[in-house]
PDB file of C-alpha atoms and ligand atoms in Angstrom:
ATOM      1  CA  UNK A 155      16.951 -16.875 -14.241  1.00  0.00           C
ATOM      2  CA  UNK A 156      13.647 -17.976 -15.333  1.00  0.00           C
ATOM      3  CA  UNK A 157      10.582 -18.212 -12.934  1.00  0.00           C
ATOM      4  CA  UNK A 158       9.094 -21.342 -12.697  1.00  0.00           C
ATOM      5  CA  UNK A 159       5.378 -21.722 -11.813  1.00  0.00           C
ATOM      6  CA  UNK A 160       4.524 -23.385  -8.413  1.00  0.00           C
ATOM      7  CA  UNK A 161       1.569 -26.176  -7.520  1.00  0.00           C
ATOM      8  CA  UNK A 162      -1.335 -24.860  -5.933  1.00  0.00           C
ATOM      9  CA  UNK A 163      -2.771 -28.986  -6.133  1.00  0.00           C
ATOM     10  CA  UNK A 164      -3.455 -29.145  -2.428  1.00  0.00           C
ATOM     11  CA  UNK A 165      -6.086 -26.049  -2.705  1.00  0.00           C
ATOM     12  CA  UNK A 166      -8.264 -28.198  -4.416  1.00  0.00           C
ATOM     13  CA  UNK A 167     -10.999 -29.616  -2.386  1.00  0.00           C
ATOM     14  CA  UNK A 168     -11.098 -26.155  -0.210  1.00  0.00           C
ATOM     15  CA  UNK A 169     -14.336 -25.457   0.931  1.00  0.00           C
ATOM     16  CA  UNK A 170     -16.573 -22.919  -1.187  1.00  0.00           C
ATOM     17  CA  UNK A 171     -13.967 -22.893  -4.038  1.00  0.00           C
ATOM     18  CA  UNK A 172     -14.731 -25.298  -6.925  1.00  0.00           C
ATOM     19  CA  UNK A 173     -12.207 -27.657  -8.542  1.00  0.00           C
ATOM     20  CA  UNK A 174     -12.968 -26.462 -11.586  1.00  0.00           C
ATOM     21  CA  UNK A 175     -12.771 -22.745 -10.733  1.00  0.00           C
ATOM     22  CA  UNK A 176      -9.182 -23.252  -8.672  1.00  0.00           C
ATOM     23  CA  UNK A 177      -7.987 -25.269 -11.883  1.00  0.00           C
ATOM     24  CA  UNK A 178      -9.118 -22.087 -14.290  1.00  0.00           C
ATOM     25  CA  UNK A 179      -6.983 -20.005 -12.080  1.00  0.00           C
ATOM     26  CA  UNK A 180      -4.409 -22.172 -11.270  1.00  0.00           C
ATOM     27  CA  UNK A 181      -3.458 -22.099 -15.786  1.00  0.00           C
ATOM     28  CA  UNK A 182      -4.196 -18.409 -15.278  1.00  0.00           C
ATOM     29  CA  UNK A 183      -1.113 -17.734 -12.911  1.00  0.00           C
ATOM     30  CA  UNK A 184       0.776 -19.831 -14.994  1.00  0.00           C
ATOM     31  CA  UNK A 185      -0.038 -18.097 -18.055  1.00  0.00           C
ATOM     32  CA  UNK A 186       1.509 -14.996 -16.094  1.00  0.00           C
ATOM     33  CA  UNK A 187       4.950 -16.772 -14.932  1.00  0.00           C
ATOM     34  CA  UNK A 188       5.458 -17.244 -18.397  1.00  0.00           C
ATOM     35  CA  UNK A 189       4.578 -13.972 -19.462  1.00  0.00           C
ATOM     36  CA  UNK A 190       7.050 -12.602 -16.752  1.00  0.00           C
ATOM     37  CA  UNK A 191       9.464 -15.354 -18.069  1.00  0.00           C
ATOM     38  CA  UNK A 192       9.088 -14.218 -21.927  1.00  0.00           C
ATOM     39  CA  UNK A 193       9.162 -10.427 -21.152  1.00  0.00           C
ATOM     40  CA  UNK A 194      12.528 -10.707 -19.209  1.00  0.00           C
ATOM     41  CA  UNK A 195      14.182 -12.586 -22.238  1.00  0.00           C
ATOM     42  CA  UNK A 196      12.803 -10.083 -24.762  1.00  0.00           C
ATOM     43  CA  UNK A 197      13.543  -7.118 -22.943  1.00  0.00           C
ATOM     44  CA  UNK A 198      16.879  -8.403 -21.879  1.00  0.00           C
ATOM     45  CA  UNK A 199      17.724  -9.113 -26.193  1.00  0.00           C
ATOM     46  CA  UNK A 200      16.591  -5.731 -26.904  1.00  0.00           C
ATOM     47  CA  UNK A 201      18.754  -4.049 -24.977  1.00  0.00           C
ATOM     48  CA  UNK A 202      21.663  -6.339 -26.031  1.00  0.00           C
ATOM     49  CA  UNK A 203      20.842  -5.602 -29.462  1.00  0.00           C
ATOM     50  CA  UNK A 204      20.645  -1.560 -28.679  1.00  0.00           C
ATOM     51  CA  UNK A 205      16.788  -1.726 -29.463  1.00  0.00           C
ATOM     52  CA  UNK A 206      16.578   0.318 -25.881  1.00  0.00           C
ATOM     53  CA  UNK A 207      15.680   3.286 -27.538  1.00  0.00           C
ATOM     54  CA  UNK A 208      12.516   1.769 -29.536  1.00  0.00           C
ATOM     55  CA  UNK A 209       8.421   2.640 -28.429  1.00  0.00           C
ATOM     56  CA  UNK A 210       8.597  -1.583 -28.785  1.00  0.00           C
ATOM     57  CA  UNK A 211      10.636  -1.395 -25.940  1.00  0.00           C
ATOM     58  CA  UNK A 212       9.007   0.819 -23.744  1.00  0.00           C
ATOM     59  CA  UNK A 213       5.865  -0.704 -23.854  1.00  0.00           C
ATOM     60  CA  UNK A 214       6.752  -4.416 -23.446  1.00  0.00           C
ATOM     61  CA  UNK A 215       9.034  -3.025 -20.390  1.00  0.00           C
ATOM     62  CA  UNK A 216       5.825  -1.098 -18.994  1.00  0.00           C
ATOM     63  CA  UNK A 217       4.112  -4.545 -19.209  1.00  0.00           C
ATOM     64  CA  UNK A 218       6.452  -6.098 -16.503  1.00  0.00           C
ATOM     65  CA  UNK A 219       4.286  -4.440 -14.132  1.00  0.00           C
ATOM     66  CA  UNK A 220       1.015  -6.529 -15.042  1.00  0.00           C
ATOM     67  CA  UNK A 221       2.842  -9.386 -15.824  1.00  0.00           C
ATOM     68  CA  UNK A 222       5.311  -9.446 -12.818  1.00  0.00           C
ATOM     69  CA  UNK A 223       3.120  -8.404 -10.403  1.00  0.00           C
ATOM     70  CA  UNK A 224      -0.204 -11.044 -12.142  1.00  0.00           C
ATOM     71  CA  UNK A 225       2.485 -13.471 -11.016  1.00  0.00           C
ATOM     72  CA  UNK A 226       3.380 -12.401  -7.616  1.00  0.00           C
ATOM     73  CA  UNK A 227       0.268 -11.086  -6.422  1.00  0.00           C
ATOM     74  CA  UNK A 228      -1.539 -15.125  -7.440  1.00  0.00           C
ATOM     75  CA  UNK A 229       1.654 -16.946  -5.746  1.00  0.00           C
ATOM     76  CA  UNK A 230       0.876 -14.610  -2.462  1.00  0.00           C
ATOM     77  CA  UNK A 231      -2.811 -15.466  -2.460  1.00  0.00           C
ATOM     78  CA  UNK A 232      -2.733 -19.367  -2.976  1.00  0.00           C
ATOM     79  CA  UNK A 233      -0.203 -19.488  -0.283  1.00  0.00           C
ATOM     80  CA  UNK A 234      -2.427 -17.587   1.967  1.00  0.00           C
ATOM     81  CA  UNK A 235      -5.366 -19.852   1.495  1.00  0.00           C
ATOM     82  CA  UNK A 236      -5.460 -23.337   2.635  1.00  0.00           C
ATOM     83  CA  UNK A 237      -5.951 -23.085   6.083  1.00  0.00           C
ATOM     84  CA  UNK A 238      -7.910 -24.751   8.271  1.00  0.00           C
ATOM     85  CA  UNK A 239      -7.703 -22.799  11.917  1.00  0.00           C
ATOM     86  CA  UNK A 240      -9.359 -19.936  12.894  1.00  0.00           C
ATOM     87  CA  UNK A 241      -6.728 -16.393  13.732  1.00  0.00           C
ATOM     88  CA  UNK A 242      -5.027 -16.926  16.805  1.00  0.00           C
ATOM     89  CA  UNK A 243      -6.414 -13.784  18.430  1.00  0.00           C
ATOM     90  CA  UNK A 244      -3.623 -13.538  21.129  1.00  0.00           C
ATOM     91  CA  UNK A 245      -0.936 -13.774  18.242  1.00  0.00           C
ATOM     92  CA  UNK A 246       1.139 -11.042  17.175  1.00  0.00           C
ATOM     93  CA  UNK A 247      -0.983 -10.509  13.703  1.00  0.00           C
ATOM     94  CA  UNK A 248      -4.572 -10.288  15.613  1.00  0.00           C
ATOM     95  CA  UNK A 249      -2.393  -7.724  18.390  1.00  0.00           C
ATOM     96  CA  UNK A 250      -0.788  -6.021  15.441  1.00  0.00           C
ATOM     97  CA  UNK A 251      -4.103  -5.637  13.838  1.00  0.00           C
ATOM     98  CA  UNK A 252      -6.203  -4.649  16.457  1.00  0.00           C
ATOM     99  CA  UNK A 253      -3.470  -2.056  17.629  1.00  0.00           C
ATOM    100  CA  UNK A 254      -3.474  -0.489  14.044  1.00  0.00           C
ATOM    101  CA  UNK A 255      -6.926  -0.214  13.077  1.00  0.00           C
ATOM    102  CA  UNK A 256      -8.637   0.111  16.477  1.00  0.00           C
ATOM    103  CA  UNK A 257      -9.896  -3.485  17.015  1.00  0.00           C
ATOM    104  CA  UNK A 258      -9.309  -6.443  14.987  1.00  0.00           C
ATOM    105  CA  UNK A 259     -13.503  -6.334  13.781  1.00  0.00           C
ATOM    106  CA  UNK A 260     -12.568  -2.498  12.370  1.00  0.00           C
ATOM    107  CA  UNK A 261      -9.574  -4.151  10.427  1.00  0.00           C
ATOM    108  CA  UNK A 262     -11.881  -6.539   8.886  1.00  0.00           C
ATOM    109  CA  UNK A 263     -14.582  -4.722   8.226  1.00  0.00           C
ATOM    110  CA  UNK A 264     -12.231  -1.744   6.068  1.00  0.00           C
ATOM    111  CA  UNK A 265     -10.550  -4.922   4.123  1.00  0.00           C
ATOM    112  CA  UNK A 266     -14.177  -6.357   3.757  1.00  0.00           C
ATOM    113  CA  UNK A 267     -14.852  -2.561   2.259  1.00  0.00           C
ATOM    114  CA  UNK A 268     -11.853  -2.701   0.243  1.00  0.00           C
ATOM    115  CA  UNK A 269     -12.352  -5.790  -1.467  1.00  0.00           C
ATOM    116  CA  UNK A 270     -16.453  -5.033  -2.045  1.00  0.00           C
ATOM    117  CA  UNK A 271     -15.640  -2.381  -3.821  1.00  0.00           C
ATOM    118  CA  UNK A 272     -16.647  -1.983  -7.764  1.00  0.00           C
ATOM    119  CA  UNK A 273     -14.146  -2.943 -10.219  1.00  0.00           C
ATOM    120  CA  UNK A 274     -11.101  -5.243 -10.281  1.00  0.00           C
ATOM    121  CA  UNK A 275      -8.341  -5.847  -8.814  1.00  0.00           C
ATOM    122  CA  UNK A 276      -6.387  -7.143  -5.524  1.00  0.00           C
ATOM    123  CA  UNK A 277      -7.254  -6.208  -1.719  1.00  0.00           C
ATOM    124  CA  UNK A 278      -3.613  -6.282  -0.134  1.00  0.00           C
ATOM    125  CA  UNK A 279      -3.290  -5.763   3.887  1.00  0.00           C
ATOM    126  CA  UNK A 280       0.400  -4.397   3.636  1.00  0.00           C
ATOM    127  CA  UNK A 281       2.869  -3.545   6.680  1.00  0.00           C
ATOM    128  CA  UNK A 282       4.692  -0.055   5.644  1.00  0.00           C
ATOM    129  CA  UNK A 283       7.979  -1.600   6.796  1.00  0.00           C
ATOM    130  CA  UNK A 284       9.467   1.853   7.493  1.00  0.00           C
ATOM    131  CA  UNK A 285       6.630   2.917   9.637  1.00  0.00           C
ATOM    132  CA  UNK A 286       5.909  -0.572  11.062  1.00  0.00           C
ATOM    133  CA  UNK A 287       1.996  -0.348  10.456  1.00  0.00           C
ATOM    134  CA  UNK A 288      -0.719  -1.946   8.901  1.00  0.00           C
ATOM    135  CA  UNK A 289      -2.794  -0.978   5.797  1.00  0.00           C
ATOM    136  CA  UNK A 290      -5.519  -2.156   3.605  1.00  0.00           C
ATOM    137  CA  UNK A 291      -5.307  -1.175  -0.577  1.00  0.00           C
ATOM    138  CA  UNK A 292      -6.854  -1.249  -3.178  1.00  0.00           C
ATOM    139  CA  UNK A 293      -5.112  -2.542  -6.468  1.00  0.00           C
ATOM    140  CA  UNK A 294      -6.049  -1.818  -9.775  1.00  0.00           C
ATOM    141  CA  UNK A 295      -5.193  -4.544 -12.006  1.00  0.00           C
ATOM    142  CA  UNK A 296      -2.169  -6.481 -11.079  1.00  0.00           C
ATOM    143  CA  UNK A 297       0.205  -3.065 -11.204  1.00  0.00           C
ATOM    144  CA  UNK A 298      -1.393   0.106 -10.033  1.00  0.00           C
ATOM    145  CA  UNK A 299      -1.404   1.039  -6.334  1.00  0.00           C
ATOM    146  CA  UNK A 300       1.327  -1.001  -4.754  1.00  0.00           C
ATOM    147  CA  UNK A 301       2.726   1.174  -1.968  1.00  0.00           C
ATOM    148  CA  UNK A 302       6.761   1.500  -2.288  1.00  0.00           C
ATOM    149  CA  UNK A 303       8.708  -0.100   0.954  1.00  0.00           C
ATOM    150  CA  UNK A 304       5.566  -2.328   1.724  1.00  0.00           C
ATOM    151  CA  UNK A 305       5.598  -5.859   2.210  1.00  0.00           C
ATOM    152  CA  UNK A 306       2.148  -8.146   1.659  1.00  0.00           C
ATOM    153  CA  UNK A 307       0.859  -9.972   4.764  1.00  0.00           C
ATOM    154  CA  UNK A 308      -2.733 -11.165   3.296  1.00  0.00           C
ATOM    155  CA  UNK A 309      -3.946 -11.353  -0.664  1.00  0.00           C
ATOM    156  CA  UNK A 310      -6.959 -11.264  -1.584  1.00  0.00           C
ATOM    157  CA  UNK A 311      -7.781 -11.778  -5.544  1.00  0.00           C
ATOM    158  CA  UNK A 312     -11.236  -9.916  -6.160  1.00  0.00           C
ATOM    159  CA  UNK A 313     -10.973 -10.185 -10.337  1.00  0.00           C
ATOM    160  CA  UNK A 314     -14.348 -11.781 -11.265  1.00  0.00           C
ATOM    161  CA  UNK A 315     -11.991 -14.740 -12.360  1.00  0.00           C
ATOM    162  CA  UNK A 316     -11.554 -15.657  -8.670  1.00  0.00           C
ATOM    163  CA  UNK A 317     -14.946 -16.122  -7.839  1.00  0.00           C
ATOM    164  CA  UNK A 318     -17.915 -15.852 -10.820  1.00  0.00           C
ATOM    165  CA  UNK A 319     -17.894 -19.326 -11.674  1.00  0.00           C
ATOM    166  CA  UNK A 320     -19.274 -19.855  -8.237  1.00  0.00           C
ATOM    167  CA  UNK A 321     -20.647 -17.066  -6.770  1.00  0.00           C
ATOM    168  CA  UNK A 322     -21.778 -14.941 -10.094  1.00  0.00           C
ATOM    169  CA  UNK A 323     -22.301 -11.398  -8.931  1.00  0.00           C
ATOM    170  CA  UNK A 324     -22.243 -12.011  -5.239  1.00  0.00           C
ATOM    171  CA  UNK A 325     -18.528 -10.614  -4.326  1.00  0.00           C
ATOM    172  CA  UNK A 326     -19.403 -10.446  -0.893  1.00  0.00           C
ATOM    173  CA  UNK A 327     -20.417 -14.655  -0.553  1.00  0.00           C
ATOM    174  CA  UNK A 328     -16.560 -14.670  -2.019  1.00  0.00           C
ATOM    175  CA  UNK A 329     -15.301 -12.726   0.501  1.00  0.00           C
ATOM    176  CA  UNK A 330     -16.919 -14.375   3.158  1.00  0.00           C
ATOM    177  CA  UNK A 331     -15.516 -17.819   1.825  1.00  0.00           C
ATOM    178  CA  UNK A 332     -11.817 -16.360   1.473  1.00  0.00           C
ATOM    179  CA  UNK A 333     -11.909 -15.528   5.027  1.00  0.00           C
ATOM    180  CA  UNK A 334     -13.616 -19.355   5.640  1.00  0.00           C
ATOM    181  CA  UNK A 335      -9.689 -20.389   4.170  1.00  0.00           C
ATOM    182  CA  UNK A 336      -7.529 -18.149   4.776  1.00  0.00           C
ATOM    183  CA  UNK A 337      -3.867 -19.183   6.067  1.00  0.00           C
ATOM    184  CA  UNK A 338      -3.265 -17.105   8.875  1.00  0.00           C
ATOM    185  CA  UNK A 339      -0.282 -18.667  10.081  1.00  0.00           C
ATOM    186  CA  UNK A 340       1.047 -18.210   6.539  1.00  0.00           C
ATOM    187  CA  UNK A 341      -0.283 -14.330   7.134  1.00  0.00           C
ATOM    188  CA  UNK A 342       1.606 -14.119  10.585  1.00  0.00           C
ATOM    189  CA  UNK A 343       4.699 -15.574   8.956  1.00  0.00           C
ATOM    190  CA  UNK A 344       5.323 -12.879   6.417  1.00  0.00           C
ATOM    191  CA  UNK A 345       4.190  -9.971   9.283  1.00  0.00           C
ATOM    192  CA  UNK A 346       6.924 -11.910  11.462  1.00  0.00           C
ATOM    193  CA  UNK A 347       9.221 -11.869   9.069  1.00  0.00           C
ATOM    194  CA  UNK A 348       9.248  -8.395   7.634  1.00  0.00           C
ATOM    195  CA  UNK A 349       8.733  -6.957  10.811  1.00  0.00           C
ATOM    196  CA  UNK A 350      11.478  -8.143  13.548  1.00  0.00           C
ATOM    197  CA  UNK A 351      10.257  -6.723  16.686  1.00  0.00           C
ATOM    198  CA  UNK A 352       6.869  -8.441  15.935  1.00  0.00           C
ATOM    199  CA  UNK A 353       8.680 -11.494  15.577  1.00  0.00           C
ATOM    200  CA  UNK A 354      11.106 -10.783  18.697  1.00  0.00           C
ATOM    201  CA  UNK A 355       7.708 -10.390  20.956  1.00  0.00           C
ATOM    202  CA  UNK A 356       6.059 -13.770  19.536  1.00  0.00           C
TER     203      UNK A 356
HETATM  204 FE1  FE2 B 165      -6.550 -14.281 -10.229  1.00  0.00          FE
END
């Protein structure tokens, strides 16, 4: 089964992101759903054709991390962005939040922290869905530091991709203008969904 890429369209207009920077990274995702798309059909022939063996194989299948994950990690961050209402602070996320980091201010301020810091990457606020908390990472590239049995509740792109073309070196006017956007009932959703007894007490 092939991936298909999906349309981001109705991002454009958002306030503090250009059309022309959201259309850059809109053919950037895309260029990484068909990466994912041509990496499964060549690994898949390989193997058919008992090339599993080969260093040619190996690498390409080592690339399904960046690729995969360039994918995943984009289609998770568009469809946290868009929205136009402030955190419900009584809602389970803001509770969940403020229970697991102290206050809801100390949750923002360590994946303000996260996402400031030098290099790039993805800032992912993850629920451990065996433990049932929160946590902020760091991710290098698209593939390194994804925490096993951990499900994304907010994205946050911080490769200079996602924000130079209108903010240069300022990261932290970026920042401040993802959190201007962000989608929290899209957020809530996924912590509702991977996490039933949040969604039981909602
Ligand atoms: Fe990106």
């Amino acid at each position: 089964m092939a991936y298909t890429a999906k349309d981001y369209g109705s991002l454009i207009g958002m306030d503090g992101f250009s059309d022309a920077l959201l259309n850059n990274h809109f053919t950037l995702y895309q260029g990484y759903v068909t990466n994912t798309n041509k990496l499964l059909e060549t690994l898949a022939a390989m193997a058919r054709d008992g090339r599993g063996g080969t260093p040619e194989y190996s690498e390409l299948k080592r690339r399904m991390g960046f690729e995969f994950n360039g994918m995943r990690c984009h289609e998770y961050y568009f469809e946290n962005l868009g929205g136009k209402e402030a955190l419900d602070r009584s809602g389970v996320l803001a509770q969940k939040l403020a229970e697991d980091f102290s206050s809801y201010d100390d949750w923002e301020k360590d994946f303000r922290a996260t996402a400031a810091m030098r290099g790039i990457g993805w800032t992912i606020l993850y629920l451990d869905t065996l433990a049932g908390t929160l946590v902020n990472q760091w991710i290098n590239e698209h593939e390194t530091g994804h925490l096993a049995g951990c499900a994304p509740i907010l994205v946050l792109d911080v490769f200079e991709h996602a924000f130079m073309l209108d903010y240069g070196l300022k990261r932290p006017d970026y920042i401040a203008a993802f959190f201007n956007n962000v989608n929290w009932k899209a957020a809530e959703a996924r912590l509702k969904e991977r996490h039933p007894s949040q969604s039981a007490s909602a």
